[in-house]
Short mmCIF file of C-alpha atoms in Angstrom, two decimals:
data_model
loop_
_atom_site.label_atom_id
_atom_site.label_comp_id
_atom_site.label_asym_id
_atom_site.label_seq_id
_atom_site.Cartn_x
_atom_site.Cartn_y
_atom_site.Cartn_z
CA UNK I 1261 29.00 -76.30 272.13
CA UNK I 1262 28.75 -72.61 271.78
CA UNK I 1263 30.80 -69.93 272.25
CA UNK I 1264 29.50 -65.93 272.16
CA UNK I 1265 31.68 -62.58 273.22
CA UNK I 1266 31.04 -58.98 272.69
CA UNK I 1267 34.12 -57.10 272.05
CA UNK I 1268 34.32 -53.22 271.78
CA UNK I 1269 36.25 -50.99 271.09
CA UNK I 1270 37.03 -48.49 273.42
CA UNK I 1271 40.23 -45.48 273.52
CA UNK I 1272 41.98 -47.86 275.38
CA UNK I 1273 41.74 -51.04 272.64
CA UNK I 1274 39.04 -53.64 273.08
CA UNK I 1275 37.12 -54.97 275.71
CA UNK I 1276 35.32 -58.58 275.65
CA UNK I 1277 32.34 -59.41 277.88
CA UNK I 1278 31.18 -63.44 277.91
CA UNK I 1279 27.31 -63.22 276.53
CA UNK I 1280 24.09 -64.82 276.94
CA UNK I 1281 22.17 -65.37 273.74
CA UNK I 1282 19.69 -67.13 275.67
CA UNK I 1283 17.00 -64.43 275.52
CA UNK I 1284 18.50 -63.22 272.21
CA UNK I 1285 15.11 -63.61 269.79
CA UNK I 1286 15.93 -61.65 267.10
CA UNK I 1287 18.85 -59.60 265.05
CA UNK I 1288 17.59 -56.55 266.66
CA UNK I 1289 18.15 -57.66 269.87
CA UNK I 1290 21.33 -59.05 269.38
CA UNK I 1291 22.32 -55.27 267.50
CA UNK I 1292 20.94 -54.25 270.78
CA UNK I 1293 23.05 -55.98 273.27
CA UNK I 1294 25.90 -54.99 271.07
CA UNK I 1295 25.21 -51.38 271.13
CA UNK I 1296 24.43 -51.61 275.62
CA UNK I 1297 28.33 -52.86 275.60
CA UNK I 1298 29.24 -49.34 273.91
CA UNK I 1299 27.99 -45.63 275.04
CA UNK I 1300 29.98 -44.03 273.13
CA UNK I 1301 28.43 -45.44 270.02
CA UNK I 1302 32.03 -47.12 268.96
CA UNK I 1303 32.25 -50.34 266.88
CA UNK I 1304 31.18 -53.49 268.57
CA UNK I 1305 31.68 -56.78 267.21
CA UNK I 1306 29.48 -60.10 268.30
CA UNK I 1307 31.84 -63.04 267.86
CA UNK I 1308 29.36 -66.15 267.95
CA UNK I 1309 31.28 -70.41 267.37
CA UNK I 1310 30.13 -73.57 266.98
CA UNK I 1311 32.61 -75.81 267.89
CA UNK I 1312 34.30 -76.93 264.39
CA UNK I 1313 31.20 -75.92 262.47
CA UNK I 1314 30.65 -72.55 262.22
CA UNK I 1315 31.43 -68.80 263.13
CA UNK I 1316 29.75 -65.57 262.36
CA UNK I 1317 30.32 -61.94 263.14
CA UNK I 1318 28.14 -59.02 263.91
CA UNK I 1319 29.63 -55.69 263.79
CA UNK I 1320 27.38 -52.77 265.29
CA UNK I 1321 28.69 -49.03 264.64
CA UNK I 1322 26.26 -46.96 266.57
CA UNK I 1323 22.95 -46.66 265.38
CA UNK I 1324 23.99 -48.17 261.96
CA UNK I 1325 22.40 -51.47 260.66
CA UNK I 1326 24.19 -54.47 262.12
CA UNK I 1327 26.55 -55.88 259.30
CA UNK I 1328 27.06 -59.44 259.26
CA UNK I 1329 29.15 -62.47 257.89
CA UNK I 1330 28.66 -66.51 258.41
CA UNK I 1331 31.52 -69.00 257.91
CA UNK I 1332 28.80 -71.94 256.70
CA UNK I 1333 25.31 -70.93 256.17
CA UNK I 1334 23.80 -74.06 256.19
CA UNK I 1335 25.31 -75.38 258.98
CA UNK I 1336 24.57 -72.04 260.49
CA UNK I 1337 21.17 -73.11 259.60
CA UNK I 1338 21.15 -75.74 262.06
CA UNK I 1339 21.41 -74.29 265.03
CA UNK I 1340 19.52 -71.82 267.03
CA UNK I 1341 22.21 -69.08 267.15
CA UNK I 1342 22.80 -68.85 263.71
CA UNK I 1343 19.20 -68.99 262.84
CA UNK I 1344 19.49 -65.33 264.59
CA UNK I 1345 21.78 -64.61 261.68
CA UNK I 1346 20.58 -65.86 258.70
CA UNK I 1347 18.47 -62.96 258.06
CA UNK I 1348 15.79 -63.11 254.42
CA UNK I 1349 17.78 -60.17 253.20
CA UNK I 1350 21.39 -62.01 253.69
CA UNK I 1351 20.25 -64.85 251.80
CA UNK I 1352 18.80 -63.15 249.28
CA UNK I 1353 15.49 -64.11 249.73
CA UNK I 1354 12.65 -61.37 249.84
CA UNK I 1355 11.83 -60.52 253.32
CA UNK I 1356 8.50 -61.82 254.63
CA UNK I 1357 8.81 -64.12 251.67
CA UNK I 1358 7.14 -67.87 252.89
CA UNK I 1359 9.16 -70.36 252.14
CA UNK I 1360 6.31 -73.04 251.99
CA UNK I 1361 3.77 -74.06 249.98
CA UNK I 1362 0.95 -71.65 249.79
CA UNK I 1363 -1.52 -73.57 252.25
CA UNK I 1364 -5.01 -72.57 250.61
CA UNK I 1365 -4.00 -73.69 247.36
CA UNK I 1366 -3.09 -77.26 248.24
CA UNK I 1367 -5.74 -80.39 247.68
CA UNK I 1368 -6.13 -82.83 250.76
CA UNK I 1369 -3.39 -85.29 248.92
CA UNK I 1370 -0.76 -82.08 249.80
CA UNK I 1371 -0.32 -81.42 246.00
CA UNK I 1372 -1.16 -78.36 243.74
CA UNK I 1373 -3.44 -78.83 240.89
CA UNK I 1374 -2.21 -80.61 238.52
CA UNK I 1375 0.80 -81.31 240.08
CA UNK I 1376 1.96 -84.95 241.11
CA UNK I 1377 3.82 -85.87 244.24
CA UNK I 1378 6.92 -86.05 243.01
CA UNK I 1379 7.46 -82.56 241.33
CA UNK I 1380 5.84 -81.89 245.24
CA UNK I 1381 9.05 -83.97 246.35
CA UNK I 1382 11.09 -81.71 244.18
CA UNK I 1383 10.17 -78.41 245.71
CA UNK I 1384 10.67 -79.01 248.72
CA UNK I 1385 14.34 -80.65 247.87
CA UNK I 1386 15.05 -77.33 246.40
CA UNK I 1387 13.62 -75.34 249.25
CA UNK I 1388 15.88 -76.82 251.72
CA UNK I 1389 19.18 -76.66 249.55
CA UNK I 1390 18.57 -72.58 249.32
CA UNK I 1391 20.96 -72.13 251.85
CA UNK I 1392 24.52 -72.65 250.63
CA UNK I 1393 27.13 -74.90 252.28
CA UNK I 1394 29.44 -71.31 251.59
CA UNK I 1395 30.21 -67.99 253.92
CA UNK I 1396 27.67 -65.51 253.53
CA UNK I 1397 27.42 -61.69 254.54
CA UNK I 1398 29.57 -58.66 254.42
CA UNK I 1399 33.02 -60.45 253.70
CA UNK I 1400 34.73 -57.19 254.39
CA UNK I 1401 33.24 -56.68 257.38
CA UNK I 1402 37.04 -56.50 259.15
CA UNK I 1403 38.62 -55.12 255.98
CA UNK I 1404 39.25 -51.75 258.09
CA UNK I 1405 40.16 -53.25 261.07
CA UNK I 1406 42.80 -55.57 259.45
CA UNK I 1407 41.38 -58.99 258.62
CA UNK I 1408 41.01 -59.15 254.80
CA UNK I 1409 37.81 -60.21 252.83
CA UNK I 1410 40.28 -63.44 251.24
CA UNK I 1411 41.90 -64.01 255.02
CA UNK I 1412 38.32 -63.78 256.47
CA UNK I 1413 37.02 -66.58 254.12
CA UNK I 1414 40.29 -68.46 254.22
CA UNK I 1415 39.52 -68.99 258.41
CA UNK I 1416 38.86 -72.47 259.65
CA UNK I 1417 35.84 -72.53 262.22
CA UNK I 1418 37.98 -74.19 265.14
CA UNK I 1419 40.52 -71.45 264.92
CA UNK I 1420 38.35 -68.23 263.49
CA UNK I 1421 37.81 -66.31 266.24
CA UNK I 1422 41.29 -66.66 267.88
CA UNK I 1423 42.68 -65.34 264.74
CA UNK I 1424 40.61 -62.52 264.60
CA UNK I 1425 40.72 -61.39 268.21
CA UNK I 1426 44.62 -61.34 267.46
CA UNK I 1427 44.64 -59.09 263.76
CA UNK I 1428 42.75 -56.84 266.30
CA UNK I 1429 44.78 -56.87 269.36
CA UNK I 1430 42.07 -58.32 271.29
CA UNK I 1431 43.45 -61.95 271.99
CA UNK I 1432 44.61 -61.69 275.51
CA UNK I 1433 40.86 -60.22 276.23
CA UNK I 1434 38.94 -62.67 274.60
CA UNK I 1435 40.98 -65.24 275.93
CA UNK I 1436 40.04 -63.75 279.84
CA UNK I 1437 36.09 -64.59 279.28
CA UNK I 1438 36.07 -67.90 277.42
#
């Protein structure tokens, strides 16, 4: 079960509006829908759950490159949503990089040259263990909005973004579109 909510701020505090990630593709788009929830170009944050599993945040400031923080990357991994998050660059990976095996260089037994099956095996163990059972991201992505980078990695998944939509004030707004 997922939960998603835009929350902006505005002169008057925050406002929350219940999302559709459906036809989210992309990071872009999702910096996109955050920026349509704000004329004025103010901060909006993308508050995305997975029920006891995982939570990430997208903040948008205006025309600025969306910053971003996951609770769990690889259980991020998982699911669709958090696939939208798990960028190249916030792993650390090179962007464009392919992960797999280059395909022209492989023999019709799906090994290298002079490589056996099992350093094959290997590989590919260590390909899918590249993303860390750990947070990843900007950790002080709420650090000016009152959520340290320690209280932001101490969160729990069930309880995250509760506890941030009350360090901003934003609880009782949240709490109308869930």
């Amino acid at each position: 079960m997922y939960f998603a909510a835009l929350l902006a701020r505005t002169e008057d505090g925050w406002e929350a509006s219940d999302t559709e990630l459906d036809d989210v593709e992309t990071l872009s788009d999702l910096a996109d829908l955050a920026r349509e929830a704000s004329p004025d170009e103010d901060t909006v944050l993308v508050l995305i759950e997975q029920e006891d599993s995982w939570f990430g945040v997208v903040r948008v400031d205006g025309e600025e490159d969306p910053r971003i923080y996951v609770s769990d990357a690889a259980a991020a991994r998982r699911s669709a949503y958090g696939e939208l998050l798990l960028t190249d660059e916030l792993l650390g990976r090179e962007p464009g990089a392919d992960d797999g095996p280059d395909l022209d260089a492989l023999d019709l037994d799906g090994t290298e040259d002079g490589e056996s099956e099992e350093d094959h095996e290997e590989e590919e163990g260590v390909a899918a263990d590249a993303v860390p059972h750990s947070p990843v991201g900007d950790s002080e992505i709420l650090d000016d909005l009152g959520i340290s980078e320690k209280e932001l990695r101490a969160l729990e998944a069930d309880d995250a973004l509760n506890t941030i939509a009350e360090a901003l004030g934003a609880s009782e707004v949240l709490e109308t579109v869930r």
